[in-house]
Amino acid sequence: MKPKLPMLLTLGSLFGFQAFSGIEIKDPWVRASAGPNSALYMTIVNTSPHPVKLIGSTVSECHHAELHTHVHDGEIMKMQEVDFIEIPGNGTQELKPGGHHVMLMKLHHPLEEEKTVHAKFIFENEKPIELKVPIYTGAER
Ligand SMILES: [Cu+2]
């Protein structure tokens, strides 16, 4: 496979896109929910030397998805919508309960364990990534 690498890189630059995305998504999951909302968690790995921003997401089974984080409001942790979630160059960003997450707003129906949703993640200056994401209760996480 190695001899093909220079050719692919050349074609990639010729057509003005990156032949190899530096972004990888690991262990994505959505919390099972009887509604009205739910959340999606995952680890985003950035193998490029540059920081990359997750700037949006669309998820099936809900009206729309928002990027959220948790902030301290006095002693209470509150969710807040953010414009982007940054993944450092050669680093990872974890979306997990109590931290950053993709919020699924206004579910069309309850999300049942062992089923999946279809999610698309949109990055700045990177190709979007589309995935089937499993639904878990979150109890074992
Ligand atoms: Cu949220």
Short mmCIF file of N, CA, C and O and ligand atoms in Angstrom, two decimals:
data_model
loop_
_atom_site.label_atom_id
_atom_site.label_comp_id
_atom_site.label_asym_id
_atom_site.label_seq_id
_atom_site.Cartn_x
_atom_site.Cartn_y
_atom_site.Cartn_z
N MET A 1 0.83 -1.21 0.00
CA MET A 1 0.00 0.00 0.00
C MET A 1 0.87 1.26 0.00
O MET A 1 0.48 2.27 -0.50
N LYS A 2 2.05 1.17 0.55
CA LYS A 2 2.86 2.37 0.72
C LYS A 2 3.17 3.12 -0.58
O LYS A 2 3.13 4.34 -0.59
N PRO A 3 3.46 2.41 -1.69
CA PRO A 3 3.78 3.14 -2.92
C PRO A 3 2.65 4.06 -3.39
O PRO A 3 2.89 4.99 -4.12
N LYS A 4 1.39 3.78 -2.98
CA LYS A 4 0.26 4.59 -3.45
C LYS A 4 0.15 5.93 -2.72
O LYS A 4 -0.53 6.82 -3.17
N LEU A 5 0.82 6.04 -1.59
CA LEU A 5 0.65 7.22 -0.74
C LEU A 5 0.97 8.54 -1.44
O LEU A 5 0.15 9.45 -1.44
N PRO A 6 2.13 8.67 -2.10
CA PRO A 6 2.44 9.95 -2.76
C PRO A 6 1.40 10.32 -3.81
O PRO A 6 1.03 11.48 -3.94
N MET A 7 0.90 9.32 -4.52
CA MET A 7 -0.10 9.57 -5.55
C MET A 7 -1.37 10.15 -4.93
O MET A 7 -1.92 11.12 -5.42
N LEU A 8 -1.84 9.56 -3.84
CA LEU A 8 -3.06 10.04 -3.19
C LEU A 8 -2.87 11.47 -2.67
O LEU A 8 -3.75 12.30 -2.80
N LEU A 9 -1.72 11.73 -2.10
CA LEU A 9 -1.46 13.07 -1.58
C LEU A 9 -1.48 14.08 -2.71
O LEU A 9 -2.03 15.17 -2.58
N THR A 10 -0.88 13.70 -3.86
CA THR A 10 -0.85 14.59 -5.01
C THR A 10 -2.26 14.87 -5.50
O THR A 10 -2.65 16.01 -5.74
N LEU A 11 -3.07 13.81 -5.62
CA LEU A 11 -4.45 14.00 -6.06
C LEU A 11 -5.21 14.87 -5.09
O LEU A 11 -5.98 15.75 -5.48
N GLY A 12 -4.98 14.65 -3.81
CA GLY A 12 -5.68 15.42 -2.79
C GLY A 12 -5.39 16.90 -2.94
O GLY A 12 -6.31 17.72 -2.94
N SER A 13 -4.14 17.25 -3.11
CA SER A 13 -3.82 18.68 -3.23
C SER A 13 -4.30 19.23 -4.56
O SER A 13 -4.69 20.39 -4.68
N LEU A 14 -4.32 18.36 -5.58
CA LEU A 14 -4.80 18.78 -6.90
C LEU A 14 -6.26 19.22 -6.84
O LEU A 14 -6.66 20.23 -7.41
N PHE A 15 -7.08 18.46 -6.12
CA PHE A 15 -8.50 18.79 -6.04
C PHE A 15 -8.83 19.68 -4.86
O PHE A 15 -9.98 19.96 -4.58
N GLY A 16 -7.83 20.10 -4.15
CA GLY A 16 -8.05 21.07 -3.09
C GLY A 16 -8.71 20.53 -1.84
O GLY A 16 -9.36 21.25 -1.11
N PHE A 17 -8.59 19.25 -1.59
CA PHE A 17 -9.09 18.73 -0.32
C PHE A 17 -8.02 17.85 0.29
O PHE A 17 -7.06 17.44 -0.38
N GLN A 18 -8.18 17.56 1.55
CA GLN A 18 -7.20 16.72 2.22
C GLN A 18 -7.50 15.25 1.96
O GLN A 18 -8.62 14.80 2.16
N ALA A 19 -6.50 14.54 1.48
CA ALA A 19 -6.69 13.12 1.20
C ALA A 19 -6.92 12.35 2.50
O ALA A 19 -7.63 11.36 2.51
N PHE A 20 -6.33 12.80 3.58
CA PHE A 20 -6.46 12.09 4.85
C PHE A 20 -6.91 13.06 5.93
O PHE A 20 -6.23 14.04 6.22
N SER A 21 -8.06 12.76 6.50
CA SER A 21 -8.53 13.60 7.58
C SER A 21 -7.70 13.32 8.82
O SER A 21 -7.32 12.19 9.09
N GLY A 22 -7.40 14.34 9.56
CA GLY A 22 -6.63 14.17 10.79
C GLY A 22 -7.52 13.90 11.98
O GLY A 22 -7.06 13.86 13.11
N ILE A 23 -8.82 13.74 11.72
CA ILE A 23 -9.78 13.61 12.81
C ILE A 23 -10.36 12.20 12.87
O ILE A 23 -10.74 11.63 11.86
N GLU A 24 -10.42 11.67 14.08
CA GLU A 24 -10.95 10.34 14.29
C GLU A 24 -11.89 10.39 15.51
O GLU A 24 -11.59 11.08 16.48
N ILE A 25 -13.00 9.67 15.41
CA ILE A 25 -13.95 9.66 16.53
C ILE A 25 -13.97 8.29 17.18
O ILE A 25 -14.12 7.28 16.49
N LYS A 26 -13.80 8.28 18.49
CA LYS A 26 -13.75 7.00 19.21
C LYS A 26 -14.88 6.91 20.24
O LYS A 26 -15.21 7.90 20.89
N ASP A 27 -15.40 5.70 20.39
CA ASP A 27 -16.40 5.37 21.42
C ASP A 27 -17.58 6.35 21.50
O ASP A 27 -17.92 6.83 22.59
N PRO A 28 -18.21 6.65 20.36
CA PRO A 28 -19.37 7.54 20.46
C PRO A 28 -20.57 6.80 21.05
O PRO A 28 -20.74 5.60 20.81
N TRP A 29 -21.36 7.50 21.84
CA TRP A 29 -22.60 6.91 22.35
C TRP A 29 -23.60 8.01 22.69
O TRP A 29 -23.22 9.14 22.97
N VAL A 30 -24.88 7.63 22.61
CA VAL A 30 -25.96 8.54 22.95
C VAL A 30 -26.68 7.96 24.16
O VAL A 30 -26.88 6.75 24.25
N ARG A 31 -27.05 8.83 25.09
CA ARG A 31 -27.75 8.36 26.28
C ARG A 31 -29.21 8.03 25.95
O ARG A 31 -29.91 8.84 25.34
N ALA A 32 -29.65 6.84 26.34
CA ALA A 32 -31.05 6.46 26.18
C ALA A 32 -31.90 7.48 26.93
O ALA A 32 -31.52 7.97 27.99
N SER A 33 -33.05 7.84 26.34
CA SER A 33 -33.85 8.90 26.94
C SER A 33 -35.31 8.75 26.57
O SER A 33 -35.65 8.38 25.45
N ALA A 34 -36.17 9.04 27.55
CA ALA A 34 -37.60 9.07 27.27
C ALA A 34 -38.03 10.48 26.86
O ALA A 34 -39.20 10.78 26.74
N GLY A 35 -37.07 11.36 26.69
CA GLY A 35 -37.33 12.70 26.21
C GLY A 35 -37.43 13.72 27.31
O GLY A 35 -37.46 13.35 28.46
N PRO A 36 -37.45 15.02 26.95
CA PRO A 36 -37.49 15.54 25.59
C PRO A 36 -36.11 15.66 24.93
O PRO A 36 -36.03 15.78 23.71
N ASN A 37 -35.02 15.58 25.70
CA ASN A 37 -33.68 15.79 25.14
C ASN A 37 -32.77 14.60 25.46
O ASN A 37 -33.10 13.76 26.30
N SER A 38 -31.60 14.58 24.83
CA SER A 38 -30.58 13.61 25.20
C SER A 38 -29.21 14.20 24.85
O SER A 38 -29.13 15.35 24.41
N ALA A 39 -28.17 13.43 25.06
CA ALA A 39 -26.82 13.93 24.78
C ALA A 39 -25.96 12.85 24.15
O ALA A 39 -26.17 11.65 24.39
N LEU A 40 -25.03 13.29 23.33
CA LEU A 40 -24.10 12.40 22.64
C LEU A 40 -22.69 12.67 23.15
O LEU A 40 -22.30 13.83 23.29
N TYR A 41 -21.97 11.59 23.43
CA TYR A 41 -20.61 11.70 23.96
C TYR A 41 -19.65 10.94 23.06
O TYR A 41 -20.03 9.97 22.39
N MET A 42 -18.39 11.33 23.08
CA MET A 42 -17.37 10.64 22.26
C MET A 42 -16.00 11.22 22.59
O MET A 42 -15.89 12.24 23.27
N THR A 43 -14.98 10.54 22.10
CA THR A 43 -13.63 11.09 22.18
C THR A 43 -13.20 11.45 20.76
O THR A 43 -13.29 10.62 19.86
N ILE A 44 -12.77 12.68 20.58
CA ILE A 44 -12.32 13.12 19.26
C ILE A 44 -10.79 13.19 19.29
O ILE A 44 -10.21 13.85 20.15
N VAL A 45 -10.17 12.48 18.36
CA VAL A 45 -8.71 12.44 18.28
C VAL A 45 -8.26 13.27 17.07
O VAL A 45 -8.77 13.09 15.97
N ASN A 46 -7.33 14.16 17.30
CA ASN A 46 -6.78 15.01 16.23
C ASN A 46 -5.32 14.64 16.01
O ASN A 46 -4.47 14.91 16.86
N THR A 47 -5.04 14.00 14.88
CA THR A 47 -3.66 13.57 14.62
C THR A 47 -2.90 14.62 13.80
O THR A 47 -1.75 14.42 13.47
N SER A 48 -3.57 15.72 13.47
CA SER A 48 -2.87 16.80 12.76
C SER A 48 -2.19 17.70 13.80
O SER A 48 -2.58 17.72 14.96
N PRO A 49 -1.18 18.45 13.37
CA PRO A 49 -0.49 19.31 14.33
C PRO A 49 -1.27 20.58 14.67
O PRO A 49 -0.89 21.32 15.57
N HIS A 50 -2.38 20.82 13.94
CA HIS A 50 -3.14 22.06 14.14
C HIS A 50 -4.38 21.81 14.99
O HIS A 50 -5.00 20.77 14.88
N PRO A 51 -4.79 22.79 15.79
CA PRO A 51 -6.07 22.65 16.49
C PRO A 51 -7.22 22.59 15.48
O PRO A 51 -7.15 23.24 14.44
N VAL A 52 -8.23 21.79 15.77
CA VAL A 52 -9.39 21.66 14.89
C VAL A 52 -10.63 21.95 15.71
O VAL A 52 -10.72 21.58 16.88
N LYS A 53 -11.60 22.66 15.08
CA LYS A 53 -12.83 22.99 15.78
C LYS A 53 -14.01 22.17 15.28
O LYS A 53 -14.27 22.14 14.08
N LEU A 54 -14.71 21.51 16.21
CA LEU A 54 -16.02 20.94 15.91
C LEU A 54 -16.99 22.11 15.95
O LEU A 54 -17.12 22.78 16.98
N ILE A 55 -17.66 22.39 14.81
CA ILE A 55 -18.49 23.60 14.75
C ILE A 55 -19.98 23.30 14.63
O ILE A 55 -20.79 24.22 14.64
N GLY A 56 -20.32 22.03 14.51
CA GLY A 56 -21.74 21.72 14.43
C GLY A 56 -21.99 20.23 14.29
O GLY A 56 -21.06 19.46 14.06
N SER A 57 -23.24 19.85 14.43
CA SER A 57 -23.61 18.45 14.33
C SER A 57 -25.08 18.34 13.95
O SER A 57 -25.89 19.19 14.34
N THR A 58 -25.39 17.34 13.15
CA THR A 58 -26.80 17.01 12.94
C THR A 58 -26.99 15.57 13.37
O THR A 58 -26.12 14.72 13.14
N VAL A 59 -28.10 15.30 14.04
CA VAL A 59 -28.36 13.96 14.56
C VAL A 59 -29.80 13.59 14.23
O VAL A 59 -30.71 14.40 14.41
N SER A 60 -29.98 12.36 13.73
CA SER A 60 -31.33 11.89 13.45
C SER A 60 -32.08 11.72 14.76
O SER A 60 -31.48 11.71 15.83
N GLU A 61 -33.36 11.57 14.68
CA GLU A 61 -34.24 11.32 15.85
C GLU A 61 -34.44 12.54 16.74
O GLU A 61 -35.05 12.42 17.80
N CYS A 62 -33.90 13.69 16.34
CA CYS A 62 -34.16 14.90 17.13
C CYS A 62 -34.37 16.10 16.21
O CYS A 62 -34.02 16.06 15.04
N HIS A 63 -34.95 17.15 16.77
CA HIS A 63 -35.25 18.33 15.97
C HIS A 63 -33.97 19.01 15.51
O HIS A 63 -33.80 19.36 14.36
N HIS A 64 -33.04 19.21 16.45
CA HIS A 64 -31.73 19.74 16.09
C HIS A 64 -30.73 19.43 17.20
O HIS A 64 -31.13 19.07 18.31
N ALA A 65 -29.45 19.55 16.87
CA ALA A 65 -28.40 19.26 17.85
C ALA A 65 -27.60 20.52 18.12
O ALA A 65 -27.38 21.33 17.22
N GLU A 66 -27.21 20.69 19.39
CA GLU A 66 -26.41 21.86 19.78
C GLU A 66 -25.12 21.38 20.43
O GLU A 66 -25.08 20.31 21.04
N LEU A 67 -24.08 22.20 20.33
CA LEU A 67 -22.84 21.91 21.06
C LEU A 67 -22.96 22.55 22.43
O LEU A 67 -23.25 23.74 22.53
N HIS A 68 -22.75 21.76 23.46
CA HIS A 68 -22.91 22.26 24.84
C HIS A 68 -21.65 22.03 25.66
O HIS A 68 -20.88 21.11 25.40
N THR A 69 -21.50 22.83 26.68
CA THR A 69 -20.53 22.56 27.72
C THR A 69 -21.19 22.80 29.07
O THR A 69 -22.34 23.26 29.13
N HIS A 70 -20.51 22.44 30.15
CA HIS A 70 -21.01 22.72 31.49
C HIS A 70 -20.19 23.85 32.10
O HIS A 70 -18.97 23.87 31.97
N VAL A 71 -20.85 24.79 32.71
CA VAL A 71 -20.15 25.89 33.40
C VAL A 71 -20.67 25.98 34.84
O VAL A 71 -21.80 25.61 35.14
N HIS A 72 -19.80 26.47 35.71
CA HIS A 72 -20.19 26.70 37.10
C HIS A 72 -21.07 27.94 37.18
O HIS A 72 -20.73 28.99 36.67
N ASP A 73 -22.23 27.81 37.84
CA ASP A 73 -23.06 28.97 38.14
C ASP A 73 -23.21 28.95 39.66
O ASP A 73 -24.11 28.31 40.19
N GLY A 74 -22.28 29.60 40.35
CA GLY A 74 -22.20 29.44 41.78
C GLY A 74 -21.79 28.01 42.09
O GLY A 74 -20.76 27.55 41.60
N GLU A 75 -22.63 27.29 42.83
CA GLU A 75 -22.29 25.90 43.16
C GLU A 75 -22.96 24.92 42.21
O GLU A 75 -22.76 23.72 42.30
N ILE A 76 -23.77 25.46 41.30
CA ILE A 76 -24.52 24.61 40.39
C ILE A 76 -23.79 24.51 39.06
O ILE A 76 -23.22 25.49 38.57
N MET A 77 -23.79 23.30 38.46
CA MET A 77 -23.26 23.14 37.11
C MET A 77 -24.41 23.33 36.13
O MET A 77 -25.43 22.67 36.23
N LYS A 78 -24.20 24.22 35.18
CA LYS A 78 -25.24 24.52 34.21
C LYS A 78 -24.74 24.22 32.80
O LYS A 78 -23.57 24.43 32.51
N MET A 79 -25.66 23.79 31.91
CA MET A 79 -25.27 23.58 30.53
C MET A 79 -25.34 24.90 29.78
O MET A 79 -26.21 25.73 30.04
N GLN A 80 -24.42 25.06 28.85
CA GLN A 80 -24.39 26.28 28.06
C GLN A 80 -24.04 25.93 26.61
O GLN A 80 -23.14 25.12 26.38
N GLU A 81 -24.73 26.53 25.66
CA GLU A 81 -24.41 26.30 24.26
C GLU A 81 -23.11 27.03 23.90
O GLU A 81 -22.86 28.14 24.37
N VAL A 82 -22.27 26.39 23.09
CA VAL A 82 -21.03 27.01 22.64
C VAL A 82 -20.98 26.99 21.10
O VAL A 82 -21.66 26.20 20.46
N ASP A 83 -20.17 27.88 20.53
CA ASP A 83 -20.06 27.97 19.07
C ASP A 83 -19.22 26.84 18.49
O ASP A 83 -19.39 26.44 17.35
N PHE A 84 -18.27 26.36 19.30
CA PHE A 84 -17.39 25.28 18.82
C PHE A 84 -16.77 24.57 20.00
O PHE A 84 -16.76 25.08 21.13
N ILE A 85 -16.27 23.37 19.72
CA ILE A 85 -15.48 22.62 20.70
C ILE A 85 -14.14 22.34 20.03
O ILE A 85 -14.09 21.75 18.94
N GLU A 86 -13.05 22.79 20.65
CA GLU A 86 -11.74 22.68 20.01
C GLU A 86 -11.00 21.41 20.43
O GLU A 86 -11.03 21.03 21.59
N ILE A 87 -10.37 20.80 19.42
CA ILE A 87 -9.52 19.63 19.69
C ILE A 87 -8.09 20.09 19.44
O ILE A 87 -7.75 20.52 18.33
N PRO A 88 -7.22 20.04 20.45
CA PRO A 88 -5.86 20.54 20.27
C PRO A 88 -5.09 19.72 19.24
O PRO A 88 -5.40 18.55 19.01
N GLY A 89 -4.10 20.35 18.59
CA GLY A 89 -3.26 19.64 17.64
C GLY A 89 -2.55 18.48 18.32
O GLY A 89 -2.11 18.60 19.46
N ASN A 90 -2.50 17.33 17.63
CA ASN A 90 -1.91 16.12 18.20
C ASN A 90 -2.47 15.83 19.59
O ASN A 90 -1.74 15.45 20.51
N GLY A 91 -3.77 16.02 19.73
CA GLY A 91 -4.38 15.82 21.05
C GLY A 91 -5.78 15.25 20.93
O GLY A 91 -6.24 14.88 19.85
N THR A 92 -6.44 15.16 22.07
CA THR A 92 -7.81 14.62 22.09
C THR A 92 -8.72 15.56 22.87
O THR A 92 -8.27 16.34 23.70
N GLN A 93 -9.98 15.47 22.57
CA GLN A 93 -11.00 16.19 23.32
C GLN A 93 -12.09 15.19 23.68
O GLN A 93 -12.62 14.50 22.81
N GLU A 94 -12.39 15.09 24.95
CA GLU A 94 -13.38 14.13 25.40
C GLU A 94 -14.71 14.82 25.62
O GLU A 94 -14.78 15.80 26.36
N LEU A 95 -15.76 14.30 24.97
CA LEU A 95 -17.11 14.76 25.24
C LEU A 95 -17.71 13.72 26.19
O LEU A 95 -17.85 12.55 25.82
N LYS A 96 -18.02 14.14 27.42
CA LYS A 96 -18.43 13.17 28.43
C LYS A 96 -19.45 13.80 29.38
O LYS A 96 -19.56 15.03 29.46
N PRO A 97 -20.20 12.95 30.11
CA PRO A 97 -21.18 13.49 31.05
C PRO A 97 -20.53 14.48 32.02
O PRO A 97 -19.45 14.22 32.54
N GLY A 98 -21.16 15.62 32.19
CA GLY A 98 -20.62 16.66 33.07
C GLY A 98 -19.65 17.60 32.39
O GLY A 98 -19.16 18.54 33.00
N GLY A 99 -19.36 17.34 31.10
CA GLY A 99 -18.44 18.20 30.35
C GLY A 99 -19.04 18.61 29.02
O GLY A 99 -20.24 18.84 28.91
N HIS A 100 -18.18 18.68 28.01
CA HIS A 100 -18.69 18.99 26.66
C HIS A 100 -19.58 17.85 26.18
O HIS A 100 -19.34 16.69 26.50
N HIS A 101 -20.56 18.18 25.37
CA HIS A 101 -21.40 17.16 24.75
C HIS A 101 -22.16 17.74 23.57
O HIS A 101 -22.23 18.96 23.42
N VAL A 102 -22.69 16.86 22.74
CA VAL A 102 -23.62 17.28 21.70
C VAL A 102 -25.00 17.04 22.26
O VAL A 102 -25.34 15.93 22.67
N MET A 103 -25.81 18.10 22.32
CA MET A 103 -27.15 18.00 22.93
C MET A 103 -28.18 17.73 21.85
O MET A 103 -28.24 18.45 20.85
N LEU A 104 -28.96 16.69 22.03
CA LEU A 104 -30.03 16.36 21.10
C LEU A 104 -31.31 17.02 21.60
O LEU A 104 -31.85 16.61 22.63
N MET A 105 -31.78 18.03 20.88
CA MET A 105 -32.92 18.81 21.32
C MET A 105 -34.22 18.29 20.70
O MET A 105 -34.28 18.00 19.51
N LYS A 106 -35.25 18.22 21.51
CA LYS A 106 -36.60 17.85 21.07
C LYS A 106 -36.61 16.52 20.31
O LYS A 106 -36.79 16.48 19.09
N LEU A 107 -36.40 15.44 21.05
CA LEU A 107 -36.43 14.10 20.44
C LEU A 107 -37.77 13.83 19.78
O LEU A 107 -38.82 14.18 20.32
N HIS A 108 -37.71 13.18 18.61
CA HIS A 108 -38.95 12.82 17.91
C HIS A 108 -39.68 11.69 18.63
O HIS A 108 -40.89 11.55 18.53
N HIS A 109 -38.91 10.84 19.33
CA HIS A 109 -39.49 9.71 20.07
C HIS A 109 -38.45 9.26 21.09
O HIS A 109 -37.28 9.65 20.99
N PRO A 110 -38.82 8.44 22.06
CA PRO A 110 -37.84 7.98 23.05
C PRO A 110 -36.67 7.25 22.39
O PRO A 110 -36.86 6.55 21.39
N LEU A 111 -35.48 7.41 22.94
CA LEU A 111 -34.30 6.71 22.44
C LEU A 111 -34.09 5.45 23.26
O LEU A 111 -33.88 5.52 24.48
N GLU A 112 -34.20 4.30 22.59
CA GLU A 112 -34.12 3.03 23.30
C GLU A 112 -32.73 2.41 23.17
O GLU A 112 -32.11 2.46 22.11
N GLU A 113 -32.32 1.79 24.27
CA GLU A 113 -31.00 1.17 24.32
C GLU A 113 -30.83 0.14 23.20
O GLU A 113 -31.79 -0.53 22.83
N GLU A 114 -29.61 0.04 22.70
CA GLU A 114 -29.18 -0.91 21.66
C GLU A 114 -29.63 -0.50 20.26
O GLU A 114 -29.28 -1.14 19.29
N LYS A 115 -30.41 0.58 20.15
CA LYS A 115 -30.68 1.12 18.81
C LYS A 115 -29.59 2.13 18.48
O LYS A 115 -28.70 2.39 19.28
N THR A 116 -29.67 2.73 17.30
CA THR A 116 -28.64 3.69 16.90
C THR A 116 -29.28 4.97 16.37
O THR A 116 -30.46 4.99 16.00
N VAL A 117 -28.50 6.04 16.37
CA VAL A 117 -28.88 7.26 15.68
C VAL A 117 -27.82 7.50 14.60
O VAL A 117 -26.72 6.96 14.66
N HIS A 118 -28.17 8.30 13.62
CA HIS A 118 -27.21 8.68 12.59
C HIS A 118 -26.74 10.10 12.90
O HIS A 118 -27.56 11.00 13.05
N ALA A 119 -25.43 10.26 13.02
CA ALA A 119 -24.90 11.58 13.40
C ALA A 119 -23.87 12.05 12.38
O ALA A 119 -23.12 11.26 11.80
N LYS A 120 -23.88 13.36 12.15
CA LYS A 120 -22.88 13.99 11.28
C LYS A 120 -22.19 15.08 12.10
O LYS A 120 -22.86 15.88 12.76
N PHE A 121 -20.88 15.08 12.04
CA PHE A 121 -20.10 16.06 12.78
C PHE A 121 -19.39 16.96 11.80
O PHE A 121 -18.71 16.48 10.89
N ILE A 122 -19.53 18.27 11.98
CA ILE A 122 -18.98 19.24 11.04
C ILE A 122 -17.81 19.96 11.69
O ILE A 122 -17.92 20.47 12.81
N PHE A 123 -16.68 19.93 11.00
CA PHE A 123 -15.45 20.53 11.51
C PHE A 123 -15.04 21.70 10.62
O PHE A 123 -15.33 21.71 9.42
N GLU A 124 -14.33 22.65 11.21
CA GLU A 124 -13.77 23.75 10.44
C GLU A 124 -12.53 23.22 9.71
O GLU A 124 -11.65 22.64 10.34
N ASN A 125 -12.46 23.44 8.41
CA ASN A 125 -11.30 23.03 7.59
C ASN A 125 -11.01 21.54 7.63
O ASN A 125 -9.88 21.12 7.45
N GLU A 126 -12.03 20.74 7.88
CA GLU A 126 -11.88 19.28 7.84
C GLU A 126 -13.13 18.70 7.21
O GLU A 126 -14.19 19.32 7.25
N LYS A 127 -13.00 17.50 6.68
CA LYS A 127 -14.17 16.84 6.12
C LYS A 127 -15.14 16.48 7.25
O LYS A 127 -14.71 16.11 8.33
N PRO A 128 -16.45 16.57 6.98
CA PRO A 128 -17.40 16.10 7.99
C PRO A 128 -17.28 14.59 8.18
O PRO A 128 -16.82 13.89 7.29
N ILE A 129 -17.67 14.11 9.33
CA ILE A 129 -17.65 12.68 9.63
C ILE A 129 -19.06 12.24 9.94
O ILE A 129 -19.77 12.88 10.72
N GLU A 130 -19.50 11.16 9.28
CA GLU A 130 -20.84 10.62 9.53
C GLU A 130 -20.71 9.24 10.16
O GLU A 130 -19.91 8.42 9.72
N LEU A 131 -21.53 9.01 11.18
CA LEU A 131 -21.42 7.77 11.94
C LEU A 131 -22.79 7.29 12.40
O LEU A 131 -23.70 8.08 12.60
N LYS A 132 -22.90 5.96 12.57
CA LYS A 132 -24.02 5.40 13.33
C LYS A 132 -23.57 5.34 14.77
O LYS A 132 -22.51 4.79 15.07
N VAL A 133 -24.38 5.87 15.66
CA VAL A 133 -23.96 5.95 17.06
C VAL A 133 -24.93 5.14 17.93
O VAL A 133 -26.14 5.35 17.88
N PRO A 134 -24.40 4.19 18.72
CA PRO A 134 -25.27 3.36 19.55
C PRO A 134 -25.86 4.11 20.75
O PRO A 134 -25.25 5.05 21.27
N ILE A 135 -27.01 3.66 21.16
CA ILE A 135 -27.71 4.24 22.32
C ILE A 135 -27.50 3.33 23.53
O ILE A 135 -27.70 2.11 23.44
N TYR A 136 -27.07 3.94 24.63
CA TYR A 136 -26.88 3.18 25.89
C TYR A 136 -27.62 3.90 27.01
O TYR A 136 -27.85 5.11 26.94
N THR A 137 -27.89 3.18 28.07
CA THR A 137 -28.50 3.83 29.24
C THR A 137 -27.48 4.72 29.95
O THR A 137 -27.83 5.67 30.63
N GLY A 138 -26.19 4.38 29.77
CA GLY A 138 -25.17 5.18 30.43
C GLY A 138 -24.83 4.65 31.80
O GLY A 138 -23.87 5.09 32.43
N ALA A 139 -25.60 3.69 32.28
CA ALA A 139 -25.38 3.17 33.62
C ALA A 139 -24.02 2.47 33.74
O ALA A 139 -23.38 2.52 34.78
N GLU A 140 -23.60 1.84 32.65
CA GLU A 140 -22.34 1.08 32.69
C GLU A 140 -21.16 1.95 32.28
O GLU A 140 -20.06 1.47 32.14
N ARG A 141 -21.40 3.23 32.05
CA ARG A 141 -20.31 4.10 31.57
C ARG A 141 -19.69 4.85 32.72
O ARG A 141 -20.36 5.22 33.65
CU CU B 1 -26.64 20.02 27.06
#
